[in-house]
């Protein structure tokens, strides 16, 4: 039992040192910039055997409600995303870093969590876009007014694109 304990401790130490320590400077910078954020940073490829992009995944707590549609909250979330991306590019030395995923959550009550996730693709230059917890893009469906005549899917999509707000996170 004693040898098993030593082996488990050694394995945890090796994991901590080899896998998580490269991201410690970024975690410390995020804590310094956003006190109380309790960030967790992890990175790498989904499948090493395949040619998948290198992803840096950041999970952090926020005092701002990420689901709020208030203009001040939206501006604050946009500023948070921008600053975290700047810190990530500055502090993390990952070869061929392609994607930054940011998962922001706010604890409201004992069992209520509000969370939202975004992805920034560095290679393509695409701006932040919302993703679900699996990293798949969130596709918002337009609200259809029952008093309006039926339209084709193409016109609904073009109308939704024209109504999109540049500040919407």
mmCIF file with all atom_site columns, C-alpha atoms in Angstrom:
data_model
loop_
_atom_site.group_PDB
_atom_site.id
_atom_site.type_symbol
_atom_site.label_atom_id
_atom_site.label_alt_id
_atom_site.label_comp_id
_atom_site.label_asym_id
_atom_site.label_entity_id
_atom_site.label_seq_id
_atom_site.pdbx_PDB_ins_code
_atom_site.Cartn_x
_atom_site.Cartn_y
_atom_site.Cartn_z
_atom_site.occupancy
_atom_site.B_iso_or_equiv
_atom_site.pdbx_formal_charge
_atom_site.auth_seq_id
_atom_site.auth_comp_id
_atom_site.auth_asym_id
_atom_site.auth_atom_id
_atom_site.pdbx_PDB_model_num
ATOM 1   C CA . UNK A 1 1   ? 0.000   0.000  0.000   1.00 0.00 ? 1   UNK A CA 1
ATOM 2   C CA . UNK A 1 2   ? 2.870   2.343  0.802   1.00 0.00 ? 2   UNK A CA 1
ATOM 3   C CA . UNK A 1 3   ? 4.496   1.665  -2.588  1.00 0.00 ? 3   UNK A CA 1
ATOM 4   C CA . UNK A 1 4   ? 1.160   2.303  -4.328  1.00 0.00 ? 4   UNK A CA 1
ATOM 5   C CA . UNK A 1 5   ? 0.913   5.667  -2.532  1.00 0.00 ? 5   UNK A CA 1
ATOM 6   C CA . UNK A 1 6   ? 4.415   6.607  -3.656  1.00 0.00 ? 6   UNK A CA 1
ATOM 7   C CA . UNK A 1 7   ? 3.646   5.567  -7.239  1.00 0.00 ? 7   UNK A CA 1
ATOM 8   C CA . UNK A 1 8   ? 0.420   7.595  -7.275  1.00 0.00 ? 8   UNK A CA 1
ATOM 9   C CA . UNK A 1 9   ? 2.195   10.634 -5.819  1.00 0.00 ? 9   UNK A CA 1
ATOM 10  C CA . UNK A 1 10  ? 4.994   10.299 -8.378  1.00 0.00 ? 10  UNK A CA 1
ATOM 11  C CA . UNK A 1 11  ? 2.490   10.047 -11.218 1.00 0.00 ? 11  UNK A CA 1
ATOM 12  C CA . UNK A 1 12  ? 0.623   13.151 -10.067 1.00 0.00 ? 12  UNK A CA 1
ATOM 13  C CA . UNK A 1 13  ? 3.884   15.060 -9.699  1.00 0.00 ? 13  UNK A CA 1
ATOM 14  C CA . UNK A 1 14  ? 4.994   14.055 -13.206 1.00 0.00 ? 14  UNK A CA 1
ATOM 15  C CA . UNK A 1 15  ? 1.619   15.051 -14.668 1.00 0.00 ? 15  UNK A CA 1
ATOM 16  C CA . UNK A 1 16  ? 1.691   18.390 -12.863 1.00 0.00 ? 16  UNK A CA 1
ATOM 17  C CA . UNK A 1 17  ? 5.256   19.144 -13.909 1.00 0.00 ? 17  UNK A CA 1
ATOM 18  C CA . UNK A 1 18  ? 5.119   17.976 -17.514 1.00 0.00 ? 18  UNK A CA 1
ATOM 19  C CA . UNK A 1 19  ? 1.576   18.850 -18.515 1.00 0.00 ? 19  UNK A CA 1
ATOM 20  C CA . UNK A 1 20  ? 0.405   21.797 -16.407 1.00 0.00 ? 20  UNK A CA 1
ATOM 21  C CA . UNK A 1 21  ? 3.548   23.750 -15.501 1.00 0.00 ? 21  UNK A CA 1
ATOM 22  C CA . UNK A 1 22  ? 4.020   25.243 -19.001 1.00 0.00 ? 22  UNK A CA 1
ATOM 23  C CA . UNK A 1 23  ? 0.757   27.117 -18.443 1.00 0.00 ? 23  UNK A CA 1
ATOM 24  C CA . UNK A 1 24  ? 1.512   28.375 -14.932 1.00 0.00 ? 24  UNK A CA 1
ATOM 25  C CA . UNK A 1 25  ? 2.791   31.821 -16.090 1.00 0.00 ? 25  UNK A CA 1
ATOM 26  C CA . UNK A 1 26  ? -0.505  32.383 -17.923 1.00 0.00 ? 26  UNK A CA 1
ATOM 27  C CA . UNK A 1 27  ? -2.558  31.274 -14.914 1.00 0.00 ? 27  UNK A CA 1
ATOM 28  C CA . UNK A 1 28  ? -0.627  33.649 -12.666 1.00 0.00 ? 28  UNK A CA 1
ATOM 29  C CA . UNK A 1 29  ? -1.025  36.531 -15.147 1.00 0.00 ? 29  UNK A CA 1
ATOM 30  C CA . UNK A 1 30  ? -4.788  35.939 -15.367 1.00 0.00 ? 30  UNK A CA 1
ATOM 31  C CA . UNK A 1 31  ? -5.096  35.892 -11.568 1.00 0.00 ? 31  UNK A CA 1
ATOM 32  C CA . UNK A 1 32  ? -3.109  39.113 -11.344 1.00 0.00 ? 32  UNK A CA 1
ATOM 33  C CA . UNK A 1 33  ? -5.252  40.776 -14.030 1.00 0.00 ? 33  UNK A CA 1
ATOM 34  C CA . UNK A 1 34  ? -8.594  39.325 -12.833 1.00 0.00 ? 34  UNK A CA 1
ATOM 35  C CA . UNK A 1 35  ? -8.428  38.625 -9.076  1.00 0.00 ? 35  UNK A CA 1
ATOM 36  C CA . UNK A 1 36  ? -10.666 35.805 -7.906  1.00 0.00 ? 36  UNK A CA 1
ATOM 37  C CA . UNK A 1 37  ? -10.945 34.300 -11.393 1.00 0.00 ? 37  UNK A CA 1
ATOM 38  C CA . UNK A 1 38  ? -9.474  30.914 -10.363 1.00 0.00 ? 38  UNK A CA 1
ATOM 39  C CA . UNK A 1 39  ? -8.305  30.105 -13.916 1.00 0.00 ? 39  UNK A CA 1
ATOM 40  C CA . UNK A 1 40  ? -7.538  26.605 -15.153 1.00 0.00 ? 40  UNK A CA 1
ATOM 41  C CA . UNK A 1 41  ? -5.412  26.430 -18.271 1.00 0.00 ? 41  UNK A CA 1
ATOM 42  C CA . UNK A 1 42  ? -4.711  23.370 -20.377 1.00 0.00 ? 42  UNK A CA 1
ATOM 43  C CA . UNK A 1 43  ? -3.441  22.947 -23.890 1.00 0.00 ? 43  UNK A CA 1
ATOM 44  C CA . UNK A 1 44  ? -2.411  20.563 -26.591 1.00 0.00 ? 44  UNK A CA 1
ATOM 45  C CA . UNK A 1 45  ? -3.913  18.572 -29.427 1.00 0.00 ? 45  UNK A CA 1
ATOM 46  C CA . UNK A 1 46  ? -7.066  16.465 -29.284 1.00 0.00 ? 46  UNK A CA 1
ATOM 47  C CA . UNK A 1 47  ? -5.442  13.526 -31.061 1.00 0.00 ? 47  UNK A CA 1
ATOM 48  C CA . UNK A 1 48  ? -1.687  13.426 -31.371 1.00 0.00 ? 48  UNK A CA 1
ATOM 49  C CA . UNK A 1 49  ? -1.771  10.814 -34.149 1.00 0.00 ? 49  UNK A CA 1
ATOM 50  C CA . UNK A 1 50  ? -3.936  13.000 -36.387 1.00 0.00 ? 50  UNK A CA 1
ATOM 51  C CA . UNK A 1 51  ? -3.158  16.447 -37.702 1.00 0.00 ? 51  UNK A CA 1
ATOM 52  C CA . UNK A 1 52  ? -5.446  18.354 -35.310 1.00 0.00 ? 52  UNK A CA 1
ATOM 53  C CA . UNK A 1 53  ? -4.941  22.002 -34.321 1.00 0.00 ? 53  UNK A CA 1
ATOM 54  C CA . UNK A 1 54  ? -3.225  22.968 -31.073 1.00 0.00 ? 54  UNK A CA 1
ATOM 55  C CA . UNK A 1 55  ? -5.810  24.309 -28.627 1.00 0.00 ? 55  UNK A CA 1
ATOM 56  C CA . UNK A 1 56  ? -5.288  26.399 -25.505 1.00 0.00 ? 56  UNK A CA 1
ATOM 57  C CA . UNK A 1 57  ? -8.316  25.994 -23.216 1.00 0.00 ? 57  UNK A CA 1
ATOM 58  C CA . UNK A 1 58  ? -8.897  28.528 -20.434 1.00 0.00 ? 58  UNK A CA 1
ATOM 59  C CA . UNK A 1 59  ? -11.684 28.164 -17.858 1.00 0.00 ? 59  UNK A CA 1
ATOM 60  C CA . UNK A 1 60  ? -12.219 31.061 -15.482 1.00 0.00 ? 60  UNK A CA 1
ATOM 61  C CA . UNK A 1 61  ? -14.704 32.458 -13.010 1.00 0.00 ? 61  UNK A CA 1
ATOM 62  C CA . UNK A 1 62  ? -16.052 35.962 -13.543 1.00 0.00 ? 62  UNK A CA 1
ATOM 63  C CA . UNK A 1 63  ? -18.033 38.536 -11.591 1.00 0.00 ? 63  UNK A CA 1
ATOM 64  C CA . UNK A 1 64  ? -19.730 39.471 -14.870 1.00 0.00 ? 64  UNK A CA 1
ATOM 65  C CA . UNK A 1 65  ? -22.723 37.422 -15.946 1.00 0.00 ? 65  UNK A CA 1
ATOM 66  C CA . UNK A 1 66  ? -21.652 35.939 -19.298 1.00 0.00 ? 66  UNK A CA 1
ATOM 67  C CA . UNK A 1 67  ? -25.297 35.458 -20.352 1.00 0.00 ? 67  UNK A CA 1
ATOM 68  C CA . UNK A 1 68  ? -26.297 39.066 -19.676 1.00 0.00 ? 68  UNK A CA 1
ATOM 69  C CA . UNK A 1 69  ? -27.487 41.178 -22.607 1.00 0.00 ? 69  UNK A CA 1
ATOM 70  C CA . UNK A 1 70  ? -26.744 44.431 -20.763 1.00 0.00 ? 70  UNK A CA 1
ATOM 71  C CA . UNK A 1 71  ? -24.445 46.680 -22.848 1.00 0.00 ? 71  UNK A CA 1
ATOM 72  C CA . UNK A 1 72  ? -22.009 47.191 -19.957 1.00 0.00 ? 72  UNK A CA 1
ATOM 73  C CA . UNK A 1 73  ? -21.756 43.442 -19.381 1.00 0.00 ? 73  UNK A CA 1
ATOM 74  C CA . UNK A 1 74  ? -21.217 42.808 -23.084 1.00 0.00 ? 74  UNK A CA 1
ATOM 75  C CA . UNK A 1 75  ? -18.420 45.406 -23.205 1.00 0.00 ? 75  UNK A CA 1
ATOM 76  C CA . UNK A 1 76  ? -16.824 43.927 -20.089 1.00 0.00 ? 76  UNK A CA 1
ATOM 77  C CA . UNK A 1 77  ? -16.921 40.390 -21.535 1.00 0.00 ? 77  UNK A CA 1
ATOM 78  C CA . UNK A 1 78  ? -15.428 41.610 -24.831 1.00 0.00 ? 78  UNK A CA 1
ATOM 79  C CA . UNK A 1 79  ? -12.648 43.367 -22.889 1.00 0.00 ? 79  UNK A CA 1
ATOM 80  C CA . UNK A 1 80  ? -12.064 40.224 -20.801 1.00 0.00 ? 80  UNK A CA 1
ATOM 81  C CA . UNK A 1 81  ? -11.785 38.045 -23.923 1.00 0.00 ? 81  UNK A CA 1
ATOM 82  C CA . UNK A 1 82  ? -9.404  40.491 -25.580 1.00 0.00 ? 82  UNK A CA 1
ATOM 83  C CA . UNK A 1 83  ? -7.139  40.756 -22.546 1.00 0.00 ? 83  UNK A CA 1
ATOM 84  C CA . UNK A 1 84  ? -7.060  37.002 -21.938 1.00 0.00 ? 84  UNK A CA 1
ATOM 85  C CA . UNK A 1 85  ? -6.090  36.436 -25.594 1.00 0.00 ? 85  UNK A CA 1
ATOM 86  C CA . UNK A 1 86  ? -3.289  39.013 -25.291 1.00 0.00 ? 86  UNK A CA 1
ATOM 87  C CA . UNK A 1 87  ? -1.996  37.327 -22.131 1.00 0.00 ? 87  UNK A CA 1
ATOM 88  C CA . UNK A 1 88  ? -2.209  33.881 -23.729 1.00 0.00 ? 88  UNK A CA 1
ATOM 89  C CA . UNK A 1 89  ? -0.207  34.920 -26.779 1.00 0.00 ? 89  UNK A CA 1
ATOM 90  C CA . UNK A 1 90  ? 2.347   36.652 -24.559 1.00 0.00 ? 90  UNK A CA 1
ATOM 91  C CA . UNK A 1 91  ? 2.775   33.981 -21.861 1.00 0.00 ? 91  UNK A CA 1
ATOM 92  C CA . UNK A 1 92  ? 2.280   30.604 -23.554 1.00 0.00 ? 92  UNK A CA 1
ATOM 93  C CA . UNK A 1 93  ? 5.014   29.101 -25.686 1.00 0.00 ? 93  UNK A CA 1
ATOM 94  C CA . UNK A 1 94  ? 3.046   26.500 -27.647 1.00 0.00 ? 94  UNK A CA 1
ATOM 95  C CA . UNK A 1 95  ? 4.293   25.617 -31.086 1.00 0.00 ? 95  UNK A CA 1
ATOM 96  C CA . UNK A 1 96  ? 1.691   26.171 -33.795 1.00 0.00 ? 96  UNK A CA 1
ATOM 97  C CA . UNK A 1 97  ? -0.980  27.461 -31.387 1.00 0.00 ? 97  UNK A CA 1
ATOM 98  C CA . UNK A 1 98  ? -4.096  27.623 -33.555 1.00 0.00 ? 98  UNK A CA 1
ATOM 99  C CA . UNK A 1 99  ? -7.098  28.045 -31.249 1.00 0.00 ? 99  UNK A CA 1
ATOM 100 C CA . UNK A 1 100 ? -7.830  29.722 -27.916 1.00 0.00 ? 100 UNK A CA 1
ATOM 101 C CA . UNK A 1 101 ? -10.985 28.557 -26.163 1.00 0.00 ? 101 UNK A CA 1
ATOM 102 C CA . UNK A 1 102 ? -12.286 30.656 -23.299 1.00 0.00 ? 102 UNK A CA 1
ATOM 103 C CA . UNK A 1 103 ? -14.936 29.284 -20.950 1.00 0.00 ? 103 UNK A CA 1
ATOM 104 C CA . UNK A 1 104 ? -16.317 31.903 -18.535 1.00 0.00 ? 104 UNK A CA 1
ATOM 105 C CA . UNK A 1 105 ? -18.708 31.102 -15.716 1.00 0.00 ? 105 UNK A CA 1
ATOM 106 C CA . UNK A 1 106 ? -20.374 32.941 -12.860 1.00 0.00 ? 106 UNK A CA 1
ATOM 107 C CA . UNK A 1 107 ? -21.585 31.216 -9.720  1.00 0.00 ? 107 UNK A CA 1
ATOM 108 C CA . UNK A 1 108 ? -24.933 32.653 -8.677  1.00 0.00 ? 108 UNK A CA 1
ATOM 109 C CA . UNK A 1 109 ? -26.308 30.379 -6.010  1.00 0.00 ? 109 UNK A CA 1
ATOM 110 C CA . UNK A 1 110 ? -25.419 27.046 -4.584  1.00 0.00 ? 110 UNK A CA 1
ATOM 111 C CA . UNK A 1 111 ? -26.387 25.052 -7.661  1.00 0.00 ? 111 UNK A CA 1
ATOM 112 C CA . UNK A 1 112 ? -26.790 27.729 -10.327 1.00 0.00 ? 112 UNK A CA 1
ATOM 113 C CA . UNK A 1 113 ? -23.965 28.417 -12.749 1.00 0.00 ? 113 UNK A CA 1
ATOM 114 C CA . UNK A 1 114 ? -24.125 30.709 -15.765 1.00 0.00 ? 114 UNK A CA 1
ATOM 115 C CA . UNK A 1 115 ? -21.529 29.845 -18.351 1.00 0.00 ? 115 UNK A CA 1
ATOM 116 C CA . UNK A 1 116 ? -20.603 30.739 -21.869 1.00 0.00 ? 116 UNK A CA 1
ATOM 117 C CA . UNK A 1 117 ? -17.745 29.713 -24.143 1.00 0.00 ? 117 UNK A CA 1
ATOM 118 C CA . UNK A 1 118 ? -15.944 31.331 -27.068 1.00 0.00 ? 118 UNK A CA 1
ATOM 119 C CA . UNK A 1 119 ? -13.249 30.339 -29.516 1.00 0.00 ? 119 UNK A CA 1
ATOM 120 C CA . UNK A 1 120 ? -10.608 32.452 -31.243 1.00 0.00 ? 120 UNK A CA 1
ATOM 121 C CA . UNK A 1 121 ? -8.925  30.963 -34.299 1.00 0.00 ? 121 UNK A CA 1
ATOM 122 C CA . UNK A 1 122 ? -5.476  32.484 -34.604 1.00 0.00 ? 122 UNK A CA 1
ATOM 123 C CA . UNK A 1 123 ? -4.494  30.910 -37.940 1.00 0.00 ? 123 UNK A CA 1
ATOM 124 C CA . UNK A 1 124 ? -7.524  32.034 -39.907 1.00 0.00 ? 124 UNK A CA 1
ATOM 125 C CA . UNK A 1 125 ? -7.758  35.445 -38.246 1.00 0.00 ? 125 UNK A CA 1
ATOM 126 C CA . UNK A 1 126 ? -11.421 34.833 -37.453 1.00 0.00 ? 126 UNK A CA 1
ATOM 127 C CA . UNK A 1 127 ? -12.790 36.873 -34.568 1.00 0.00 ? 127 UNK A CA 1
ATOM 128 C CA . UNK A 1 128 ? -14.222 35.341 -31.384 1.00 0.00 ? 128 UNK A CA 1
ATOM 129 C CA . UNK A 1 129 ? -17.322 33.205 -31.891 1.00 0.00 ? 129 UNK A CA 1
ATOM 130 C CA . UNK A 1 130 ? -19.475 31.332 -29.430 1.00 0.00 ? 130 UNK A CA 1
ATOM 131 C CA . UNK A 1 131 ? -19.088 27.573 -28.985 1.00 0.00 ? 131 UNK A CA 1
ATOM 132 C CA . UNK A 1 132 ? -20.808 24.962 -26.857 1.00 0.00 ? 132 UNK A CA 1
ATOM 133 C CA . UNK A 1 133 ? -19.043 22.885 -24.196 1.00 0.00 ? 133 UNK A CA 1
ATOM 134 C CA . UNK A 1 134 ? -17.780 20.423 -26.827 1.00 0.00 ? 134 UNK A CA 1
ATOM 135 C CA . UNK A 1 135 ? -16.222 23.230 -28.869 1.00 0.00 ? 135 UNK A CA 1
ATOM 136 C CA . UNK A 1 136 ? -18.832 23.145 -31.631 1.00 0.00 ? 136 UNK A CA 1
ATOM 137 C CA . UNK A 1 137 ? -20.052 26.533 -32.972 1.00 0.00 ? 137 UNK A CA 1
ATOM 138 C CA . UNK A 1 138 ? -23.353 27.723 -31.526 1.00 0.00 ? 138 UNK A CA 1
ATOM 139 C CA . UNK A 1 139 ? -25.833 28.479 -34.267 1.00 0.00 ? 139 UNK A CA 1
ATOM 140 C CA . UNK A 1 140 ? -28.544 30.842 -33.123 1.00 0.00 ? 140 UNK A CA 1
ATOM 141 C CA . UNK A 1 141 ? -31.889 30.441 -34.793 1.00 0.00 ? 141 UNK A CA 1
ATOM 142 C CA . UNK A 1 142 ? -33.661 33.657 -35.757 1.00 0.00 ? 142 UNK A CA 1
ATOM 143 C CA . UNK A 1 143 ? -36.889 34.552 -34.018 1.00 0.00 ? 143 UNK A CA 1
ATOM 144 C CA . UNK A 1 144 ? -39.750 34.262 -36.464 1.00 0.00 ? 144 UNK A CA 1
ATOM 145 C CA . UNK A 1 145 ? -42.733 36.552 -36.067 1.00 0.00 ? 145 UNK A CA 1
ATOM 146 C CA . UNK A 1 146 ? -45.946 34.574 -36.658 1.00 0.00 ? 146 UNK A CA 1
ATOM 147 C CA . UNK A 1 147 ? -47.605 37.726 -38.096 1.00 0.00 ? 147 UNK A CA 1
ATOM 148 C CA . UNK A 1 148 ? -45.089 37.920 -40.951 1.00 0.00 ? 148 UNK A CA 1
ATOM 149 C CA . UNK A 1 149 ? -45.435 35.845 -44.121 1.00 0.00 ? 149 UNK A CA 1
ATOM 150 C CA . UNK A 1 150 ? -43.295 32.732 -44.451 1.00 0.00 ? 150 UNK A CA 1
ATOM 151 C CA . UNK A 1 151 ? -39.873 33.275 -45.983 1.00 0.00 ? 151 UNK A CA 1
ATOM 152 C CA . UNK A 1 152 ? -37.234 31.058 -47.482 1.00 0.00 ? 152 UNK A CA 1
ATOM 153 C CA . UNK A 1 153 ? -34.326 29.844 -45.308 1.00 0.00 ? 153 UNK A CA 1
ATOM 154 C CA . UNK A 1 154 ? -31.924 31.977 -47.334 1.00 0.00 ? 154 UNK A CA 1
ATOM 155 C CA . UNK A 1 155 ? -33.807 35.197 -46.615 1.00 0.00 ? 155 UNK A CA 1
ATOM 156 C CA . UNK A 1 156 ? -34.099 34.325 -42.913 1.00 0.00 ? 156 UNK A CA 1
ATOM 157 C CA . UNK A 1 157 ? -30.338 33.740 -42.701 1.00 0.00 ? 157 UNK A CA 1
ATOM 158 C CA . UNK A 1 158 ? -29.518 36.975 -44.546 1.00 0.00 ? 158 UNK A CA 1
ATOM 159 C CA . UNK A 1 159 ? -31.953 38.893 -42.338 1.00 0.00 ? 159 UNK A CA 1
ATOM 160 C CA . UNK A 1 160 ? -30.398 37.396 -39.180 1.00 0.00 ? 160 UNK A CA 1
ATOM 161 C CA . UNK A 1 161 ? -26.925 38.304 -40.444 1.00 0.00 ? 161 UNK A CA 1
ATOM 162 C CA . UNK A 1 162 ? -27.972 41.900 -41.109 1.00 0.00 ? 162 UNK A CA 1
ATOM 163 C CA . UNK A 1 163 ? -29.499 42.212 -37.626 1.00 0.00 ? 163 UNK A CA 1
ATOM 164 C CA . UNK A 1 164 ? -26.398 40.885 -35.853 1.00 0.00 ? 164 UNK A CA 1
ATOM 165 C CA . UNK A 1 165 ? -24.833 43.367 -33.479 1.00 0.00 ? 165 UNK A CA 1
ATOM 166 C CA . UNK A 1 166 ? -21.040 43.831 -33.649 1.00 0.00 ? 166 UNK A CA 1
ATOM 167 C CA . UNK A 1 167 ? -20.956 44.117 -29.848 1.00 0.00 ? 167 UNK A CA 1
ATOM 168 C CA . UNK A 1 168 ? -22.786 40.840 -29.258 1.00 0.00 ? 168 UNK A CA 1
ATOM 169 C CA . UNK A 1 169 ? -20.257 38.411 -27.770 1.00 0.00 ? 169 UNK A CA 1
#
